[in-house]
PDB file of C-alpha atoms in Angstrom:
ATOM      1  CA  UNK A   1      69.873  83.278  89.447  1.00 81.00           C
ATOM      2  CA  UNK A   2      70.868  81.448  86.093  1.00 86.00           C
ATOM      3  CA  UNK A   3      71.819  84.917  84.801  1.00 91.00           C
ATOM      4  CA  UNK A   4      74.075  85.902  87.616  1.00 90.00           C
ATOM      5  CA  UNK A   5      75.613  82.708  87.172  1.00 92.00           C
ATOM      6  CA  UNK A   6      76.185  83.187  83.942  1.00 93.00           C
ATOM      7  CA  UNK A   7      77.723  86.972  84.959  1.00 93.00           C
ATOM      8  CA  UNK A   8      79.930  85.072  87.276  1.00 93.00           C
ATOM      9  CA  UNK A   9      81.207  82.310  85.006  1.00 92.00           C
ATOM     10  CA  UNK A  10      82.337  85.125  82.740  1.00 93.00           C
ATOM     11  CA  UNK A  11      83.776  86.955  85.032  1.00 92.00           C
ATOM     12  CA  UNK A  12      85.026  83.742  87.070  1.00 88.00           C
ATOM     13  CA  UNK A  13      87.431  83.241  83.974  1.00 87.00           C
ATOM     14  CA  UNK A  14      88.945  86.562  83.724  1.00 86.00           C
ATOM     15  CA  UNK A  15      89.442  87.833  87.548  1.00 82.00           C
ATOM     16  CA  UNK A  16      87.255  86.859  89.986  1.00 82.00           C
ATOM     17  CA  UNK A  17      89.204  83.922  92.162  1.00 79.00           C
ATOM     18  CA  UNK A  18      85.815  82.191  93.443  1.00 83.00           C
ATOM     19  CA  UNK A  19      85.004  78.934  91.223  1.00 86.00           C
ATOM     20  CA  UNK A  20      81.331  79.521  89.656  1.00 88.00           C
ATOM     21  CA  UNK A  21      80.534  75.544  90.403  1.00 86.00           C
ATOM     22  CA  UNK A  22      78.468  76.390  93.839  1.00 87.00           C
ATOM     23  CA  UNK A  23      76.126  78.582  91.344  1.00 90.00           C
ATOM     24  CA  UNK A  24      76.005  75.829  89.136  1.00 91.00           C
ATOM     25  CA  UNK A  25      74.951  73.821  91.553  1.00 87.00           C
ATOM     26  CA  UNK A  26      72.155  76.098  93.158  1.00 87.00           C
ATOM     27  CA  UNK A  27      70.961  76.709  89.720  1.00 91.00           C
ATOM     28  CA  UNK A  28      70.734  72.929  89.007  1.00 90.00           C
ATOM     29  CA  UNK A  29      68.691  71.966  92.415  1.00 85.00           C
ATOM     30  CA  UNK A  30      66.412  74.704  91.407  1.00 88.00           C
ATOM     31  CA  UNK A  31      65.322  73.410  88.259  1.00 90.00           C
ATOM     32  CA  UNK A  32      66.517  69.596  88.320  1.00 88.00           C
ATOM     33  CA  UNK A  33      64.984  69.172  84.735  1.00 89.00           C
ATOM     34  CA  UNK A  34      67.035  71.803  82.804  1.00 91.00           C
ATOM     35  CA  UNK A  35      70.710  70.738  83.692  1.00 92.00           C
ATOM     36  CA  UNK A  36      71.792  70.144  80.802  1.00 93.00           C
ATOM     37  CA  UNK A  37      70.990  74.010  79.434  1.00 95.00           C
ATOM     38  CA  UNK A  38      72.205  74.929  82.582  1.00 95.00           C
ATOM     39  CA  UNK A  39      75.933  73.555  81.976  1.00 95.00           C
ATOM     40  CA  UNK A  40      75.423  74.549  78.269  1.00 95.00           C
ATOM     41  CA  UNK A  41      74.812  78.295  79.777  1.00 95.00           C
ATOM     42  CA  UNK A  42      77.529  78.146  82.052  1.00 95.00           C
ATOM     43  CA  UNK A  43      79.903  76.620  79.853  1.00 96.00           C
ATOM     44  CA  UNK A  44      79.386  78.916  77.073  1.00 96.00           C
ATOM     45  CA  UNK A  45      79.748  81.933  79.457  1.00 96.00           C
ATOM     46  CA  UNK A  46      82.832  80.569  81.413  1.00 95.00           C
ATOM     47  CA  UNK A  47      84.688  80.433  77.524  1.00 96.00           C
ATOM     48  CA  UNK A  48      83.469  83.861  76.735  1.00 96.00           C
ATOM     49  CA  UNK A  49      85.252  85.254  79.917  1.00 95.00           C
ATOM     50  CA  UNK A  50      88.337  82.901  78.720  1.00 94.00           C
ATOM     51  CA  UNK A  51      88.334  84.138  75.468  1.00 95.00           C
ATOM     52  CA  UNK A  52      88.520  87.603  76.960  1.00 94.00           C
ATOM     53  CA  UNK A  53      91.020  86.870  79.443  1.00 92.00           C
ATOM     54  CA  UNK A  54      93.258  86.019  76.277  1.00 92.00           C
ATOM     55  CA  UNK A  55      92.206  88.490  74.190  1.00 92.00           C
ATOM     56  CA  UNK A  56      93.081  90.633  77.404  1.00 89.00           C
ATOM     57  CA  UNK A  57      96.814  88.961  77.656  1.00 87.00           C
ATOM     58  CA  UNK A  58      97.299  89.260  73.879  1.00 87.00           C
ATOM     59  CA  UNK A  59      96.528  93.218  74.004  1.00 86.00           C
ATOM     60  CA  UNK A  60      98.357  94.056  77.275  1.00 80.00           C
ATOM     61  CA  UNK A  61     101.003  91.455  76.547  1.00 74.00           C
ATOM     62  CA  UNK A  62     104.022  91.883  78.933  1.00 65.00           C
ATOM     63  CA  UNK A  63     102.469  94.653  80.145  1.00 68.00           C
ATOM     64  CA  UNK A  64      99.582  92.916  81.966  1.00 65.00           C
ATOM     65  CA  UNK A  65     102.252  92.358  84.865  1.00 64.00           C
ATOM     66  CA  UNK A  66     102.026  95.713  85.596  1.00 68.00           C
ATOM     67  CA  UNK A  67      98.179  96.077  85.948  1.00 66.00           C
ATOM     68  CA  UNK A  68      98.774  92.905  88.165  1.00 64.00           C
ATOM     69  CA  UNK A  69     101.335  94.634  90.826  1.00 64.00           C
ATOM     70  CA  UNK A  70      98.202  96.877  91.756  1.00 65.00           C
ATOM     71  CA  UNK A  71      95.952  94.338  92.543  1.00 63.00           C
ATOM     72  CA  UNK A  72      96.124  92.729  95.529  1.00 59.00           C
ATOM     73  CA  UNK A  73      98.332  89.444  95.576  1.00 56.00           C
ATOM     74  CA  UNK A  74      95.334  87.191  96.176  1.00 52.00           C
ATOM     75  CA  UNK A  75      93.620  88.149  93.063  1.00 56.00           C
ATOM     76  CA  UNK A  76      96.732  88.849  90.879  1.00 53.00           C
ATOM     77  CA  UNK A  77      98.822  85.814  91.682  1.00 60.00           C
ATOM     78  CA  UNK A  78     101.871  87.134  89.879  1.00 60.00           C
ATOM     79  CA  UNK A  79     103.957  83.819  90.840  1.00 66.00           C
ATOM     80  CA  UNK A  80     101.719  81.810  89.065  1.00 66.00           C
ATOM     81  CA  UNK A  81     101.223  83.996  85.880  1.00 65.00           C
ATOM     82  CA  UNK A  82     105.220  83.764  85.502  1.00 66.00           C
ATOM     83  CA  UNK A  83     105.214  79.984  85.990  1.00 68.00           C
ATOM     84  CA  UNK A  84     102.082  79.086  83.729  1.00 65.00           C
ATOM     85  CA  UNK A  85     104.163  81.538  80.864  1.00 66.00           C
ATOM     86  CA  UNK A  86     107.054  79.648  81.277  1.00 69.00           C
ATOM     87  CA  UNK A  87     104.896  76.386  80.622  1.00 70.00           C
ATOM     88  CA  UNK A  88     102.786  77.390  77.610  1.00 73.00           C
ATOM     89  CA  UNK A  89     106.388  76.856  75.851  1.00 68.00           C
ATOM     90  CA  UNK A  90     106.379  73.524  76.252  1.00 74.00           C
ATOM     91  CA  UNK A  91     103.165  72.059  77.482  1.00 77.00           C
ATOM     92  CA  UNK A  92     100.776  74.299  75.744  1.00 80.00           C
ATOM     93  CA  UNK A  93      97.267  72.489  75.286  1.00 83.00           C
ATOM     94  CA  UNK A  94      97.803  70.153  78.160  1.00 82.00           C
ATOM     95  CA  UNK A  95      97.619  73.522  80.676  1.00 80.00           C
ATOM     96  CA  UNK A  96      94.785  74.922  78.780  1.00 87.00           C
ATOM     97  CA  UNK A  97      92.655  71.519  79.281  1.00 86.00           C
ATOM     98  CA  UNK A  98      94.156  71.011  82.609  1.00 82.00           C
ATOM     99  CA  UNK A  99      93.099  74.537  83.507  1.00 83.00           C
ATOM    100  CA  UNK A 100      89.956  74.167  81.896  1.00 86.00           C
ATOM    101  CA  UNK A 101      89.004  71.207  83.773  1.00 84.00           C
ATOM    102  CA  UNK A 102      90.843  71.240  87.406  1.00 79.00           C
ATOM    103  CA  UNK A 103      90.217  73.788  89.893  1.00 74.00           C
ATOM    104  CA  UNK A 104      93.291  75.669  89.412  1.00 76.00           C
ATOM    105  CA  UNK A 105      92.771  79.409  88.411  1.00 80.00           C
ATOM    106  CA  UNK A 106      91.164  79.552  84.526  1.00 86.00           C
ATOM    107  CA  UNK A 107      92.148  82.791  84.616  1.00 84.00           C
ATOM    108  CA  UNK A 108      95.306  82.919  84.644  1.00 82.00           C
ATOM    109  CA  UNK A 109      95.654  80.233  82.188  1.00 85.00           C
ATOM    110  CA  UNK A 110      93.301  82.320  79.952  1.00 89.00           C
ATOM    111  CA  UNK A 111      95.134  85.613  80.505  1.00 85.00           C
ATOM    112  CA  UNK A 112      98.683  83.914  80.232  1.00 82.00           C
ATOM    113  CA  UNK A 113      97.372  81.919  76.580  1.00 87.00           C
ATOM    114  CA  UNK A 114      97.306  85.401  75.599  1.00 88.00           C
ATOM    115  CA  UNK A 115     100.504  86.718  77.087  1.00 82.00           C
ATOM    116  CA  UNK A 116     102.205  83.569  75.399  1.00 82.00           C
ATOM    117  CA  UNK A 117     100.617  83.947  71.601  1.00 82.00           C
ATOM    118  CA  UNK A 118      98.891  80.686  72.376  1.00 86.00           C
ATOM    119  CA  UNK A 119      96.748  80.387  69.208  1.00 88.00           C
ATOM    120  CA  UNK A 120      93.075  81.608  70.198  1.00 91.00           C
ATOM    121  CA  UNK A 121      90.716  78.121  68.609  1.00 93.00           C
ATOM    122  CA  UNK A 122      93.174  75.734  70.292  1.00 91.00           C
ATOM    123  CA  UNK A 123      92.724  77.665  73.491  1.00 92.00           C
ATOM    124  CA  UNK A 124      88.607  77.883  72.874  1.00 94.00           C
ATOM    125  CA  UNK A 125      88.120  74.418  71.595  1.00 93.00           C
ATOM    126  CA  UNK A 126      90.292  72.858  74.608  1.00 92.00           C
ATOM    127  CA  UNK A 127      88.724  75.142  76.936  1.00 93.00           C
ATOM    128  CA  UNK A 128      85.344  73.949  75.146  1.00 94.00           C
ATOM    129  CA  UNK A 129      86.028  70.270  76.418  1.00 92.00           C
ATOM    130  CA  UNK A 130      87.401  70.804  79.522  1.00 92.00           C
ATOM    131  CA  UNK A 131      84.773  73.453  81.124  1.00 92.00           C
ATOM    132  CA  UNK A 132      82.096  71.113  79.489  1.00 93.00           C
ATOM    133  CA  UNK A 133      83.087  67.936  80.955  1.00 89.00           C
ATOM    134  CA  UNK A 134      83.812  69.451  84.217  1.00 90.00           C
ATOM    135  CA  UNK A 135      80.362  71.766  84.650  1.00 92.00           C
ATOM    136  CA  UNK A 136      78.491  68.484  83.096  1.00 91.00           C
ATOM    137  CA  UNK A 137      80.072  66.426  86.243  1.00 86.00           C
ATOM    138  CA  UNK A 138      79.198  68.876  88.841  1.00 86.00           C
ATOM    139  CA  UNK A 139      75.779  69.238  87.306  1.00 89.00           C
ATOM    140  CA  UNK A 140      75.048  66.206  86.316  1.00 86.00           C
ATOM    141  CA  UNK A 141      76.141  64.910  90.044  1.00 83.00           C
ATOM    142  CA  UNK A 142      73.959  67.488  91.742  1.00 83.00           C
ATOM    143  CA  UNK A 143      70.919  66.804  89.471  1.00 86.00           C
ATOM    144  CA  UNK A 144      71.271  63.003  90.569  1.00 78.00           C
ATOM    145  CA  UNK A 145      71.832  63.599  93.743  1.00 72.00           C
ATOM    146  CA  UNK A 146      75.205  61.432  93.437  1.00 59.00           C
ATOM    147  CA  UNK A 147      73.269  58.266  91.410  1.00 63.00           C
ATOM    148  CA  UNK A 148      76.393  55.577  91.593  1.00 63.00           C
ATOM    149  CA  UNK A 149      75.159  54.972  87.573  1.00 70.00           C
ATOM    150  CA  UNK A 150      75.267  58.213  86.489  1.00 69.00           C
ATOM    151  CA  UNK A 151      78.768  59.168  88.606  1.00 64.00           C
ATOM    152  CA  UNK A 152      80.749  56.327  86.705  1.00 68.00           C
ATOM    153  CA  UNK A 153      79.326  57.897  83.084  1.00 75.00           C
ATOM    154  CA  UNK A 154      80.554  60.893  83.815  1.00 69.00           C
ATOM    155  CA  UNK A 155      83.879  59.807  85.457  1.00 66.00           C
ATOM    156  CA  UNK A 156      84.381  57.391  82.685  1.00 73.00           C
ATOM    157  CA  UNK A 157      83.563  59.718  80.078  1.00 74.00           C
ATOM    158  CA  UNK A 158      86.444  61.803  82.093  1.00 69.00           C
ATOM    159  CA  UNK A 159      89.200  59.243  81.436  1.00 69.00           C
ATOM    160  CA  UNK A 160      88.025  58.766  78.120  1.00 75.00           C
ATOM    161  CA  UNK A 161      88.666  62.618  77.111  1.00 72.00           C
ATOM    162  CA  UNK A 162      91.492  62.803  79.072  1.00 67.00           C
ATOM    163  CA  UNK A 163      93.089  59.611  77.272  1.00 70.00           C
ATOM    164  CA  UNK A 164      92.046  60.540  74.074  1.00 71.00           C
ATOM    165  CA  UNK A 165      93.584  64.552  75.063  1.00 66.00           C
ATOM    166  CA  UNK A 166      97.280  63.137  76.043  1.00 64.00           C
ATOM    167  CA  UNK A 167      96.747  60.927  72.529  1.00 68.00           C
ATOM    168  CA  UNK A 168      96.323  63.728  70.646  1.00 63.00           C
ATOM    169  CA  UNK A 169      99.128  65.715  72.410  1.00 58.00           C
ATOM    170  CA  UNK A 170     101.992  62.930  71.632  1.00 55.00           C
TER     171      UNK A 170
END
């Protein structure tokens, strides 16, 4: 199971459109006592398939948006490829954190970095933080089977990297 999931976070952040947190969470009930290498694993994988995703938007370039119009539209998402291009201009490590961390396609933030010539250690060090913090609150949730202590950590620990993000940003 921890392998698949691993499989699937990689592939999670390049073109599958199914979140990989449900594994993450199986995996974690499983063995309660390894979460933390468990979000490590998953983490690590999910910014593989990101870096791959860019490296795949910085080869194909423009030319990804064909490959996309064969797809079908639930998997390609052209729409939001265009609008996420458009942003990198101007908002450029906020969307790769925000991406990293929400549950909005990583994908297509990862493929679009690419597209944009969004340099590739910003994108893997923001991508770092943000997968982190959000596979080490769905883990560490599910391995504390929603401990009020433990929730407020992690959800401070959230507006403390998200503070200290925007900081850095202005």
């Amino acid at each position: 199971a921890e392998r698949l999931m691993w499989l699937f976070a990689v592939l999670e952040s390049i073109i599958i459109p199914i979140p990989v947190d449900p594994l993450l969470v199986a995996t974690v009930l499983a063995r309660p006592a390894d979460w933390i290498r468990l979000t490590a694993g998953c983490t690590i994988a999910s910014i593989i398939g990101g870096g791959l995703g860019w490296l795949l938007g910085a080869v194909l370039g423009v030319g990804i948006e064909q490959i996309l119009a064969m797809l079908p539209h639930v998997i390609a998402a052209p729409e939001k490829f265009a609008a996420v291009q458009d942003g990198f201009v101007t908002f450029g490590i906020v969307l790769v954190f925000i991406g990293a961390f929400t549950p909005l396609p990583y994908k297509v933030i990862a493929v679009s970095a690419g597209i944009a010539g969004f340099a590739l250690l910003p994108f893997l060090a923001t991508s770092l933080v943000g997968r982190g913090l959000r596979f080490a609150i769905v883990a560490g949730i599910a391995r504390h089977h929603g401990d009020a202590r433990i929730v407020m950590s992690l959800l401070s620990a959230l507006v403390l990297l998200i503070g200290g993000a925007l900081w850095l940003v202005q």
